[in-house]
Short mmCIF file of C-alpha atoms and ligand atoms in Angstrom, two decimals:
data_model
loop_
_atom_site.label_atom_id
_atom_site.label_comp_id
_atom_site.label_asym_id
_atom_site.label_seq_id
_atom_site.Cartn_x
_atom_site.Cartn_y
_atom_site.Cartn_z
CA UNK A 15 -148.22 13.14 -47.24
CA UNK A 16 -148.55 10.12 -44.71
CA UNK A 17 -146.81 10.86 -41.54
CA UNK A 18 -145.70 7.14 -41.92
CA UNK A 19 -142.91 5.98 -44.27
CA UNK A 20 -141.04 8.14 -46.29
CA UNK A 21 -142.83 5.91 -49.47
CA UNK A 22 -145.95 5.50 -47.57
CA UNK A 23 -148.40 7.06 -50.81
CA UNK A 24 -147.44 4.13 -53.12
CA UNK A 25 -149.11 1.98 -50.94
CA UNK A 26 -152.61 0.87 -49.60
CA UNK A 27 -152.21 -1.47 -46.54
CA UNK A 28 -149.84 -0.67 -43.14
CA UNK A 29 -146.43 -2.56 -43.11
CA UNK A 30 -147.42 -5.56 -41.28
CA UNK A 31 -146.22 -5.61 -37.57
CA UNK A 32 -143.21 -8.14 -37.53
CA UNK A 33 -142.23 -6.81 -40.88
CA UNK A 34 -141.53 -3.52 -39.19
CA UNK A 35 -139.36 -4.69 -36.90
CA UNK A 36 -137.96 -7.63 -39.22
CA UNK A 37 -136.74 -5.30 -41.62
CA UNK A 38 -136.03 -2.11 -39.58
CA UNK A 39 -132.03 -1.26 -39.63
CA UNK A 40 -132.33 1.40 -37.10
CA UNK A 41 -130.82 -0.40 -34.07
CA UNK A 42 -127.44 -0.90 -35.79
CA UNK A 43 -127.24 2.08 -38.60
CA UNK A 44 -127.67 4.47 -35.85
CA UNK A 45 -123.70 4.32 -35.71
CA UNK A 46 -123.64 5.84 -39.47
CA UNK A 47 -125.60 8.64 -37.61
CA UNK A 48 -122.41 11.11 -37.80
CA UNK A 49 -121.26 10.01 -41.69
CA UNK A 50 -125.03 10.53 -42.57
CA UNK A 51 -124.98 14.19 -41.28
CA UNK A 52 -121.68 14.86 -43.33
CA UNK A 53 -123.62 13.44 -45.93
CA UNK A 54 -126.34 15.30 -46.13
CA UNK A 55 -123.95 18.55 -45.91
CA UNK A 56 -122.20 17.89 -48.65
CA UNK A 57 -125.68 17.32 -50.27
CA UNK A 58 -127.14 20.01 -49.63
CA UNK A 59 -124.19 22.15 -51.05
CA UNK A 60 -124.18 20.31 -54.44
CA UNK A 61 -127.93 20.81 -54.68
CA UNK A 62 -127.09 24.19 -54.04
CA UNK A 63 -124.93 24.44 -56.68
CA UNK A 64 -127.19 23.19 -59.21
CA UNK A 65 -130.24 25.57 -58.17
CA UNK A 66 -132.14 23.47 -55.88
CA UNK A 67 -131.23 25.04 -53.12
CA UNK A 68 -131.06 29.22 -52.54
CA UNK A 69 -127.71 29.66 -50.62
CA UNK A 70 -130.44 30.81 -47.38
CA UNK A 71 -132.01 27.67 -47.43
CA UNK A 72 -128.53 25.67 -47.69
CA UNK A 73 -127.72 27.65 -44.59
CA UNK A 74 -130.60 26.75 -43.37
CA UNK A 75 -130.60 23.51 -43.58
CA UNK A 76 -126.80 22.93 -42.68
CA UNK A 77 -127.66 24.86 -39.46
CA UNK A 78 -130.25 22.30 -38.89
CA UNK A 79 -128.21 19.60 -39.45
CA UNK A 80 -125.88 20.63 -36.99
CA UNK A 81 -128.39 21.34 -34.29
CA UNK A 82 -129.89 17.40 -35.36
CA UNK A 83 -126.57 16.28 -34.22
CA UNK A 84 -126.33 18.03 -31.11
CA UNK A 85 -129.32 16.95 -30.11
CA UNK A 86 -128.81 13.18 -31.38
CA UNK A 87 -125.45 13.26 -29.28
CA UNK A 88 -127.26 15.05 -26.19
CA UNK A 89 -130.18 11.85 -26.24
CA UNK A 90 -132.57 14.64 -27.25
CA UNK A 91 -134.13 12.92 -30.02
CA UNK A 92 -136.92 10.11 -30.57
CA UNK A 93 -137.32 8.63 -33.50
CA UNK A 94 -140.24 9.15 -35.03
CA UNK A 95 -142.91 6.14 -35.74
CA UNK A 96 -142.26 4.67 -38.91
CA UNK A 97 -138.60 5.40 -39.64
CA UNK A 98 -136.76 2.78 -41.10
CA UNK A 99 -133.20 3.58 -40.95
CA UNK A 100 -130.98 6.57 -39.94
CA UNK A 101 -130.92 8.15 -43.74
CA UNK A 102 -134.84 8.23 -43.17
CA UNK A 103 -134.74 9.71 -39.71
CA UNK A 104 -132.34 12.32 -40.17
CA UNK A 105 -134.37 13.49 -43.31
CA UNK A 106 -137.53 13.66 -41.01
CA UNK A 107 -135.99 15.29 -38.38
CA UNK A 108 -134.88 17.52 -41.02
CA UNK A 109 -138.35 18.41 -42.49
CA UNK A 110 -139.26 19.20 -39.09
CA UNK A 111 -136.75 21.39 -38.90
CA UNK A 112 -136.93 22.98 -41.87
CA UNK A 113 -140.25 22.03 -43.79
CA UNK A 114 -139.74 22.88 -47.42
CA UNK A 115 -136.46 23.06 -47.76
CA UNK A 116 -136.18 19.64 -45.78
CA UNK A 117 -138.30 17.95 -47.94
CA UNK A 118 -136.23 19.03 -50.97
CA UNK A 119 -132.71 17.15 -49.57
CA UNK A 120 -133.76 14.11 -51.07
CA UNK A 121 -133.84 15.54 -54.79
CA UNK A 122 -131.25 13.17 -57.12
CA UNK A 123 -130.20 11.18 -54.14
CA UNK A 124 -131.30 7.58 -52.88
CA UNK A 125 -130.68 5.78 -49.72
CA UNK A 126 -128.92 3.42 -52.35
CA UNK A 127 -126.22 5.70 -52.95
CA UNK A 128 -126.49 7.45 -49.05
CA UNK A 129 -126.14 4.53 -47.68
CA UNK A 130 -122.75 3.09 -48.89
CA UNK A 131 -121.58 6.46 -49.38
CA UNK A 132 -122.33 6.73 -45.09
CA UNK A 133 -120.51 3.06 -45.05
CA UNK A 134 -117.27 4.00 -46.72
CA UNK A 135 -116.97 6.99 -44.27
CA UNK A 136 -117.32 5.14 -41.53
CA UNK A 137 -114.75 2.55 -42.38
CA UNK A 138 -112.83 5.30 -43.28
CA UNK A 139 -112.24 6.05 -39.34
CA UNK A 140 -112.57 2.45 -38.20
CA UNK A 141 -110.24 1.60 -40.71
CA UNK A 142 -107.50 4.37 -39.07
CA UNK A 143 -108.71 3.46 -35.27
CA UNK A 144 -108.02 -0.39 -36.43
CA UNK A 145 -104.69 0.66 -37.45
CA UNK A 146 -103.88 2.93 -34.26
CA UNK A 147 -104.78 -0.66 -32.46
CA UNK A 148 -102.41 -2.59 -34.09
CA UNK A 149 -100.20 -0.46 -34.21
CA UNK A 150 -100.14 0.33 -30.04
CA UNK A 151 -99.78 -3.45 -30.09
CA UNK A 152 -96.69 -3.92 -32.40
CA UNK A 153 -95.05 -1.18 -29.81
CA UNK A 154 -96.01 -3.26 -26.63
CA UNK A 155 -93.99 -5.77 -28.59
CA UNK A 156 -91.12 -4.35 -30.12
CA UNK A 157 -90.39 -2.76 -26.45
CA UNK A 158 -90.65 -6.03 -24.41
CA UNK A 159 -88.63 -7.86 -27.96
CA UNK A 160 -85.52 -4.59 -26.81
CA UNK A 161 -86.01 -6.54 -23.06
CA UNK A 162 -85.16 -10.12 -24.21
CA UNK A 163 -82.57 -10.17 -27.02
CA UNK A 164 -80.58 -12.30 -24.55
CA UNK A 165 -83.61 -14.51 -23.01
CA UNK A 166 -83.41 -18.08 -24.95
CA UNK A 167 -86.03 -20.39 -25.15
CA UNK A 168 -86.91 -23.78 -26.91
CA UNK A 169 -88.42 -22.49 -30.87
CA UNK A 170 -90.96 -25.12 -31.48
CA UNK A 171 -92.13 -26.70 -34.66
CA UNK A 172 -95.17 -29.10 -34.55
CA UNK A 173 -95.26 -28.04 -30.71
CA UNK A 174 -91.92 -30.39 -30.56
CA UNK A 175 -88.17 -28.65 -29.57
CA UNK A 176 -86.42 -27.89 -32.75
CA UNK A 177 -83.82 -24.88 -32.18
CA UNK A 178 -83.05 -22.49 -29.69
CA UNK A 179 -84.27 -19.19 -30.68
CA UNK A 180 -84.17 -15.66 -28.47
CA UNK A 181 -87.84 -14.51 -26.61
CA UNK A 182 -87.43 -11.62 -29.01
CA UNK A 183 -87.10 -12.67 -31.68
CA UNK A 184 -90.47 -14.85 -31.30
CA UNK A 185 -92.04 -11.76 -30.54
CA UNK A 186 -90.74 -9.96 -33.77
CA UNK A 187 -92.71 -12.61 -35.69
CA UNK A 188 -95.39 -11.36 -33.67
CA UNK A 189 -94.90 -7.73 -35.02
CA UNK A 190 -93.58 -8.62 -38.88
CA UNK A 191 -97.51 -10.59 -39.17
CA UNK A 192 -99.04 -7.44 -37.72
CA UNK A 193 -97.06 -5.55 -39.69
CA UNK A 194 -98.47 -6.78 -42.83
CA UNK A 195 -102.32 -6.44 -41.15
CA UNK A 196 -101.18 -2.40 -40.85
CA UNK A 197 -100.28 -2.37 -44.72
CA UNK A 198 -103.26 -4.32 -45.71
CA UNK A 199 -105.39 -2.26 -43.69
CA UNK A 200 -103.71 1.18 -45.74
CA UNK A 201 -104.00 -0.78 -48.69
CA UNK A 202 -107.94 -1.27 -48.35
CA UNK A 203 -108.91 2.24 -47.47
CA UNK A 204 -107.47 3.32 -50.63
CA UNK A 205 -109.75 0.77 -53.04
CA UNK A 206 -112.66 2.34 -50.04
CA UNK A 207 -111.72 6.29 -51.36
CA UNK A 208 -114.03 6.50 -53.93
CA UNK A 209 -117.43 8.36 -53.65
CA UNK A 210 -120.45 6.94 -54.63
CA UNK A 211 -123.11 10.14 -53.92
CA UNK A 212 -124.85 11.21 -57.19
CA UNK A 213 -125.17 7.56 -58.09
CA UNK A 214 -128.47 7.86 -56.86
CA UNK A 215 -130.26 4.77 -57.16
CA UNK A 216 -128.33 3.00 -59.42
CA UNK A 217 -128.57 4.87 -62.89
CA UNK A 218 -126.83 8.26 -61.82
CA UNK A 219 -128.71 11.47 -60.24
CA UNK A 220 -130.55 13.48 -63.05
CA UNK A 221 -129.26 16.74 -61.55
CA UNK A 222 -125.84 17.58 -62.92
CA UNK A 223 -124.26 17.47 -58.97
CA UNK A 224 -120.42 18.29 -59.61
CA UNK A 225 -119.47 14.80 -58.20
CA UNK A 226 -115.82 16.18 -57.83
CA UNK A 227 -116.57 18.80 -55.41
CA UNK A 228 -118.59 16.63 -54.02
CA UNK A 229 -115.95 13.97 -53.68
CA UNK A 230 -113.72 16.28 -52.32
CA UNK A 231 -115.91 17.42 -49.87
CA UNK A 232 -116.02 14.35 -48.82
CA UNK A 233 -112.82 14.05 -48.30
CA UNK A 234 -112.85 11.06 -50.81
CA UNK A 235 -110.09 11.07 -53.95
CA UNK A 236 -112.14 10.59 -56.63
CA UNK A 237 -116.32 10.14 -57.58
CA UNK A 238 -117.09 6.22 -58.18
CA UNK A 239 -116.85 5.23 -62.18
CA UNK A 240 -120.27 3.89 -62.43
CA UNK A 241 -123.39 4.44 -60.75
CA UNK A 242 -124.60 0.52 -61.27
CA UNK A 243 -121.54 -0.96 -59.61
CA UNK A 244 -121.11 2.03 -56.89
CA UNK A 245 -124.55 1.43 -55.55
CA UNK A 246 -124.18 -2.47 -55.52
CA UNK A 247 -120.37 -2.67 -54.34
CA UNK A 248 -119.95 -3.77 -50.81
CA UNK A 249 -115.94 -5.18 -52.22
CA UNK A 250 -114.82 -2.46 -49.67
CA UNK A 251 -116.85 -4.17 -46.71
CA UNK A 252 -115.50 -7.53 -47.44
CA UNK A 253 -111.70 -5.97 -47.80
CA UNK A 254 -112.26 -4.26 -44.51
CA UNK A 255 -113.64 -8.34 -43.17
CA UNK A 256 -111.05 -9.66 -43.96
CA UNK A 257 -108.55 -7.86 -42.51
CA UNK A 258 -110.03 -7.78 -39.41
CA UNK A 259 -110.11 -11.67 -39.87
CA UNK A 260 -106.33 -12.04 -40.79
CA UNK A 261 -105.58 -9.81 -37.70
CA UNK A 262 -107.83 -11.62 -35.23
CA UNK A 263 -106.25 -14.96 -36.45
CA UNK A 264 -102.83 -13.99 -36.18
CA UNK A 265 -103.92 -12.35 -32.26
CA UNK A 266 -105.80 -15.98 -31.60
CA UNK A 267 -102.50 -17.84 -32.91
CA UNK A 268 -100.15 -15.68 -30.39
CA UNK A 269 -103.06 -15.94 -27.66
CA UNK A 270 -102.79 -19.69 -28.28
CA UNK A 271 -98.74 -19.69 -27.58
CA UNK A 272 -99.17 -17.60 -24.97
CA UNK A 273 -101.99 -20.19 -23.28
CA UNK A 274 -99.69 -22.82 -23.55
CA UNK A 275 -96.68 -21.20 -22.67
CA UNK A 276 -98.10 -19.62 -19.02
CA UNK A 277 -99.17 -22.97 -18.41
CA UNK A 278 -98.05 -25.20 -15.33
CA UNK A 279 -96.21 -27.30 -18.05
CA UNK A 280 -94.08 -24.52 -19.40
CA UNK A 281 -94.48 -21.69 -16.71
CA UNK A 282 -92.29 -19.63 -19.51
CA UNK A 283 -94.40 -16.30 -18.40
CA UNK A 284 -97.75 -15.48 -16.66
CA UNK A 285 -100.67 -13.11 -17.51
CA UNK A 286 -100.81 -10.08 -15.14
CA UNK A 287 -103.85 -9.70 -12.79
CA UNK A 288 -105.26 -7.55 -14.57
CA UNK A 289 -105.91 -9.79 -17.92
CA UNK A 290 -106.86 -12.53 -15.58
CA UNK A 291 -110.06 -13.83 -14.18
CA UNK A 292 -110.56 -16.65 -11.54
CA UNK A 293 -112.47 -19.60 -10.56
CA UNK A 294 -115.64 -19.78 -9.06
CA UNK A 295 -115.43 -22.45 -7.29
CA UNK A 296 -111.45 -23.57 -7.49
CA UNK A 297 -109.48 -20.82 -5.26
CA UNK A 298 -106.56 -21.50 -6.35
CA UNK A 299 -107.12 -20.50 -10.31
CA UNK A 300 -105.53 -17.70 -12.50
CA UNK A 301 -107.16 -18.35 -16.00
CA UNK A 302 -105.76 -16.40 -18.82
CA UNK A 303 -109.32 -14.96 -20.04
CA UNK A 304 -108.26 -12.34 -21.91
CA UNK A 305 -106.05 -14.10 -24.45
CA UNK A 306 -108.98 -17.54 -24.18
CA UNK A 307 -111.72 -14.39 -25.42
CA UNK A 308 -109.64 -12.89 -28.01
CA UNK A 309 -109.33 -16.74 -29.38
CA UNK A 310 -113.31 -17.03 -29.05
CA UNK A 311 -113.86 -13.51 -30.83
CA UNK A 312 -111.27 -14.70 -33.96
CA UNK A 313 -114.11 -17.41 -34.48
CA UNK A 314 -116.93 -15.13 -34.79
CA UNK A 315 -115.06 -12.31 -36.78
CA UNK A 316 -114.08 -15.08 -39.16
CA UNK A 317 -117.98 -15.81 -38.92
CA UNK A 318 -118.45 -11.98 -39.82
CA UNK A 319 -116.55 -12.85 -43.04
CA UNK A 320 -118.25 -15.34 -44.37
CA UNK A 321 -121.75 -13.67 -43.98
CA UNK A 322 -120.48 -10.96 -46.59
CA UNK A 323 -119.00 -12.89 -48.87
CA UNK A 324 -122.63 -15.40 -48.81
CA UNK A 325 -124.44 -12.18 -48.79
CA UNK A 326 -123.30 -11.03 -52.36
CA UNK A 327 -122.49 -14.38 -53.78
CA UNK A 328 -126.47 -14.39 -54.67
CA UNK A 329 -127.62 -10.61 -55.18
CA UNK A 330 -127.93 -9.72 -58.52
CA UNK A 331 -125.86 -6.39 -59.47
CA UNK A 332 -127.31 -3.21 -58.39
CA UNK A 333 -128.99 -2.67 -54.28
CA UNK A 334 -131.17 -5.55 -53.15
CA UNK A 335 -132.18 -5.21 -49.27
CA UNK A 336 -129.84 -7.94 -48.65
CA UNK A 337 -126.71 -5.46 -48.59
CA UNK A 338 -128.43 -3.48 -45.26
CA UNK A 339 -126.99 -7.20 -43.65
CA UNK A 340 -123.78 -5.98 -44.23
CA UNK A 341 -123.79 -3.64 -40.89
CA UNK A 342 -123.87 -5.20 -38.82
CA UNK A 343 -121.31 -7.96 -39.40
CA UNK A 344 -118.46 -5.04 -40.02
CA UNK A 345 -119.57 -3.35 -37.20
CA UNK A 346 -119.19 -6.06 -35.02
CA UNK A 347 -116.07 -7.42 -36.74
CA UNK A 348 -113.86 -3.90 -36.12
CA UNK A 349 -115.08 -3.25 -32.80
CA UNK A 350 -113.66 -6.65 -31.57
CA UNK A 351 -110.85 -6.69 -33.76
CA UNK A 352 -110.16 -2.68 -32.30
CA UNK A 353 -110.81 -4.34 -29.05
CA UNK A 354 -108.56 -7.37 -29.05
CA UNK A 355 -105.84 -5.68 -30.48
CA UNK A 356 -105.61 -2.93 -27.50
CA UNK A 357 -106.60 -5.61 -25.30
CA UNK A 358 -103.69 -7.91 -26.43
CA UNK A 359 -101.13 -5.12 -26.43
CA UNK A 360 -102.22 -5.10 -22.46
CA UNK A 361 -101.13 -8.15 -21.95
CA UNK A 362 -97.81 -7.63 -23.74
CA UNK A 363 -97.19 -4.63 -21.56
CA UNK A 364 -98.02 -6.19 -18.62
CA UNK A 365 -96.33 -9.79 -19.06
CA UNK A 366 -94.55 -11.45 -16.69
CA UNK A 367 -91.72 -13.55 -17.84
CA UNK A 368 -89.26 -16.52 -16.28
CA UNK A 369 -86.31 -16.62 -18.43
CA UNK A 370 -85.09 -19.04 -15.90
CA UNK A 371 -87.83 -21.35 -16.72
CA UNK A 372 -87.11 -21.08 -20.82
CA UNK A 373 -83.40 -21.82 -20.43
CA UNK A 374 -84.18 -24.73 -17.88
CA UNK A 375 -86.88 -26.19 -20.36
CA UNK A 376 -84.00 -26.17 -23.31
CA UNK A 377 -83.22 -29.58 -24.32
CA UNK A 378 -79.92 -30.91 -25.55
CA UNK A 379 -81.25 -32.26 -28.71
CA UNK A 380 -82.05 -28.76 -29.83
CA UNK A 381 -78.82 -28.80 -30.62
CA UNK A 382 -78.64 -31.75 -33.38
CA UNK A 383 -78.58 -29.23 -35.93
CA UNK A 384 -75.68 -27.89 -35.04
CA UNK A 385 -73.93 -31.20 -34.30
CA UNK A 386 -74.82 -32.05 -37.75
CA UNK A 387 -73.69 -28.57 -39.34
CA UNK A 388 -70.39 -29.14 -37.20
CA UNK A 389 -69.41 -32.36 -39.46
CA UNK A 390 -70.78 -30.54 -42.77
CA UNK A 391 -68.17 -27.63 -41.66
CA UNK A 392 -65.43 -30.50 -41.63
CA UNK A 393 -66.35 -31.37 -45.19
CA UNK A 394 -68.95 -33.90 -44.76
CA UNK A 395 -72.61 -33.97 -47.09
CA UNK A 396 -75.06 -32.69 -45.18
CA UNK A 397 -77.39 -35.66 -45.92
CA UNK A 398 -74.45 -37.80 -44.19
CA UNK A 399 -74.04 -35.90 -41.18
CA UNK A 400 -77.94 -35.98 -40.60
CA UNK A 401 -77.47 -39.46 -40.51
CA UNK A 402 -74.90 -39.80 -38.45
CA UNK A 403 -76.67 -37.40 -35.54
CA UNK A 404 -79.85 -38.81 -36.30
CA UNK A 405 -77.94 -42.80 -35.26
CA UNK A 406 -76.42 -40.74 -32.73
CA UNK A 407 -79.95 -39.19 -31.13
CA UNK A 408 -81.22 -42.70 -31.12
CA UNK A 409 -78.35 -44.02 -29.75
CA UNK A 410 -78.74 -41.62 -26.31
CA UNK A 411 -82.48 -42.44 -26.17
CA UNK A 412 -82.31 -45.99 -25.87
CA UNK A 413 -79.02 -45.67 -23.40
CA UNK A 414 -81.34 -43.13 -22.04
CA UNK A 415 -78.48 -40.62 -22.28
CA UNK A 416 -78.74 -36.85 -23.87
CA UNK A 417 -76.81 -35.73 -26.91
CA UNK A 418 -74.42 -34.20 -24.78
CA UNK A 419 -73.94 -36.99 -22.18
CA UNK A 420 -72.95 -39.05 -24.91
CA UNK A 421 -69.38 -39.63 -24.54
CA UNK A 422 -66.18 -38.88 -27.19
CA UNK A 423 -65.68 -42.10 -28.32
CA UNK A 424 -69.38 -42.81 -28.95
CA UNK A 425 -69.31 -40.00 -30.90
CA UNK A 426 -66.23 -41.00 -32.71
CA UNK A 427 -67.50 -44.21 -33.59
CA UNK A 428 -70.10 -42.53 -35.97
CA UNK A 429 -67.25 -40.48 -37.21
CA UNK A 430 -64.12 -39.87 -36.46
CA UNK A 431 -64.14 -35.95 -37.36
CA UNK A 432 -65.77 -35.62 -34.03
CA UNK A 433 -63.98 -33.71 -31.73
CA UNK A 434 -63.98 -33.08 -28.14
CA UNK A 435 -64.57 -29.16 -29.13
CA UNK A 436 -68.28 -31.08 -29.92
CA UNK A 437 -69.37 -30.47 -26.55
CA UNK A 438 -69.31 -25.87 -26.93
CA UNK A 439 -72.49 -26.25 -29.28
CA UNK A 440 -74.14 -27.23 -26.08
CA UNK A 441 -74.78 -23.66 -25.15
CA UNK A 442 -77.78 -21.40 -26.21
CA UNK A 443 -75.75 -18.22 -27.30
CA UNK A 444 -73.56 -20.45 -29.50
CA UNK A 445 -76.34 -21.41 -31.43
CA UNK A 446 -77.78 -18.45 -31.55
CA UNK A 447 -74.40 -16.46 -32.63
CA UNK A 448 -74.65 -18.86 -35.80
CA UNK A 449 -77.94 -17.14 -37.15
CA UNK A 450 -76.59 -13.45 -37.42
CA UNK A 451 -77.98 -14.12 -40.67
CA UNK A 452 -80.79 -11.46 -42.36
CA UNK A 453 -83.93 -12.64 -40.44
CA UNK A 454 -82.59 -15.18 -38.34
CA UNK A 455 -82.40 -15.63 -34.40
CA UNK A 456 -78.94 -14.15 -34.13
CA UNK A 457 -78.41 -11.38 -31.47
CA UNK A 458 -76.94 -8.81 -34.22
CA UNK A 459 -80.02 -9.95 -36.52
CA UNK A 460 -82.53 -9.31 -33.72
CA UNK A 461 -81.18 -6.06 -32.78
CA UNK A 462 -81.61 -5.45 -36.57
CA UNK A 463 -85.21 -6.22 -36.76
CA UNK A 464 -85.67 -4.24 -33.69
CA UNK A 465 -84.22 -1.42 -35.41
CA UNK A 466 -86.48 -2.02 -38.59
CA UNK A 467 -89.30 -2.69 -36.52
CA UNK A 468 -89.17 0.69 -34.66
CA UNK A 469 -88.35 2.48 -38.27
CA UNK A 470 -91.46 1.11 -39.26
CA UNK A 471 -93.74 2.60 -36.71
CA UNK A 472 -92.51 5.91 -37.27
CA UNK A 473 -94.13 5.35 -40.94
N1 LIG B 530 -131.22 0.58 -44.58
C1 LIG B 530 -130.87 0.35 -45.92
C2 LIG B 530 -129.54 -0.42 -46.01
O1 LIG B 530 -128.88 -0.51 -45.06
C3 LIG B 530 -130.71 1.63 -46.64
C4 LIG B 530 -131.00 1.55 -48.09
C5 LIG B 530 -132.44 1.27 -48.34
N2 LIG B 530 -132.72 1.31 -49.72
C6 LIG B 530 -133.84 0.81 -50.20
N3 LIG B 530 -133.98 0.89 -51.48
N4 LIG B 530 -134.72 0.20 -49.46
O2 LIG B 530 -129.19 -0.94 -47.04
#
């Protein structure tokens, strides 16, 4: 046999040069290196089991596989010339190791069914080191939400002042979004728990492997359904995508507020030092880096996400060489999800906040709600009292005069169930104490979702 490709008989001429390299996956696959070992284990056993293997050579070989990895780990290894991926290295190294017995690991198996079977393993830890992530992040905000149940600040909508809500309960949003990431996440893994070895290349391996042992060898629940769809489905990469891409938009939405709101405009916190970066040339900046990155990285994880959904949107079923450009994509997508996640519950830990500056910033006209609800407690339509506060807003901006500066009688002249008692829904906490409703801004409701919040991380 050629000491070139692993398929090198079949053919007369030498791979041209930049077709090597152009369709060589070893730079990026290397990182299925440890799935591909655990693999070929489990492998190896099944062939066993079916005769292929003596139980001395299994031993053999499983001995070799470990002392492969060893050596991978300790930089010991070189790939040999012609390799194409890792499945192809680790079953030369292997026929080094072991000659004969080596050269029989391939029997019933193809890199069809290795390959995705190597995939779903490794998303199987990213998927649980993605949800460790998020979840140190949802802690770094439920413990700073327990530190500002009683800090106020202006709740936006269309970046305008609508209500008062409490700095808490902002950052419970923060967790209930993430909090749906972490389920989606557990969610995926279980559609990703199915085990497509003895598919082989896409018509099912002619040796009768017992793809249950196998399976739960694996650690997987259950052997794929069908060998055509288990060696073309890359479903479970996309899931995995997009879930990264959900979470990364939700951390570049916060990263966003959090931009605006430590700027000299607002001043309602600051990123700590050590998420910071400054200016080359202006001495005097403190840019919020970390939170501007994790906004940059949403954009290419979102990227990530549409290059697998265009990559299958034109294969025809069963493996076309198009699916090894799923790697690195979800590679790239976890590792800066992972990364923004930790690096975003940093920040969290770490903020500084001015509650001063958030109360200062609050204006009356948050309150116009409540005026209105005030006259719809005396009995008027809602519609009706909306009116009459919305005459009464104008009225103060053109007198350029705040809700609250407004005097009695001007407020008795839109209606005369105005009473000087009016003036007491000028205060934060009194609008707040009228949300103690399930999910609202309410101190009791906070402390509520707080409590829910912390249940749920124990989960
Ligand atoms: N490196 C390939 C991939 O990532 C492995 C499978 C190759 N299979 C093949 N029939 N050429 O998809």
């Amino acid at each position: 046999m050629s000491a070139d490709k692993i398929w090198s008989n079949r053919f007369e001429r030498k791979t041209d040069a930049l077709m090597e390299q152009f369709s060589t996956s070893l730079p990026f696959d290397q990182k299925l290196f440890d799935a591909d070992i655990a693999v070929n284990k489990a492998w190896a056993q099944a062939l066993a089991a079916v005769g292929i293997y003596t139980a001395a050579e299994k031993d053999d070989i499983c001995a070799a596989l470990d002392s492969i990895q060893h050596d991978f780990h300790a930089n010991a290894l070189s790939f040999p010339a012609g390799v194409e991926d890792i499945h192809s290295a680790n079953e030369r190294w292997l026929i080094d190791r072991c000659g004969e017995a080596g050269a029989k690991i391939h029997t019933g198996r193809s890199r069809n069914d290795q390959v995705v079977t190597d995939l779903k393993l490794y998303l199987r830890d990213h998927n649980q080191a993605l949800q460790r992530a998020v979840h140190s992040l949802q802690s770094a905000l439920v413990e700073t939400a327990a530190n500002h149940i009683d800090t106020v600040m202006p709740g936006q909508t269309h970046m305008r002042q609508a209500q008062p809500i409490s700095f808490a309960h902002y950052l419970l949003a923060l967790f209930f979004q993430l909090e749906r990431d972490r389920q989606r996440l557990k969610d995926t893994q279980t559609r990703c728990n199915t085990m497509p070895l003895g598919s082989g290349a896409l018509a099912g391996a002619a040796f009768a492997v017992d793809r249950h042992a196998l399976a739960a060898a694996l650690g997987f629940a259950a052997p794929t359904e069908n060998s055509y769809d288990a060696t073309a489905d890359r479903d479970f990469v996309n899931e995995h995508l997009y879930c990264c891409s959900q979470i990364m938009v939700h951390l570049s939405r916060a990263a966003e507020d959090f931009i605006i709101w430590s700027s000299e405009g607002y001043r309602f916190m600051e990123v700590d030092e050590r998420y910071a970066t400054g200016s080359s040339m202006m001495p005097q900046k403190r840019n919020p880096d970390s939170l501007e990155l994790i906004r940059g990285k949403s954009a290419r994880v979102i990227g990530n996400q549409v290059i697998g959904l265009c990559l299958l949107k034109g294969a025809p079923t069963a493996y076309v060489r198009d699916l090894q450009e799923d790697k690195e994509p979800i590679f790239d997508s976890l590792q800066q999800t992972i990364d923004s996640a930790l690096i975003f519950a940093g920040v969290v830990h770490t903020l500084i906040v001015y509650p001063e500056n958030m109360r200062k910033a609050l204006d009356p006209a948050l309150y116009a709600t409540d005026v209105a609800d005030y006259l719809v407690r005396k009995g008027l339509p809602f519609r009706q009292a909306h009116g009459i506060v919305g005459s009464l807003v104008a009225l103060a901006e053109r007198q350029g005069q705040t809700l609250q500066s407004l005097s009695i009688d001007i407020y008795r002249k839109q209606s005369t169930l105005f009473e000087p008692d009016v003036y007491s829904l000028f205060d934060p906490q009194a609008s707040l104490r009228k949300r103690e409703i399930i999910g609202g801004t309410g101190k009791k409701s906070v402390e509520t979702q707080i409590n829910r919040a912390q249940e749920l991380l124990e989960l």
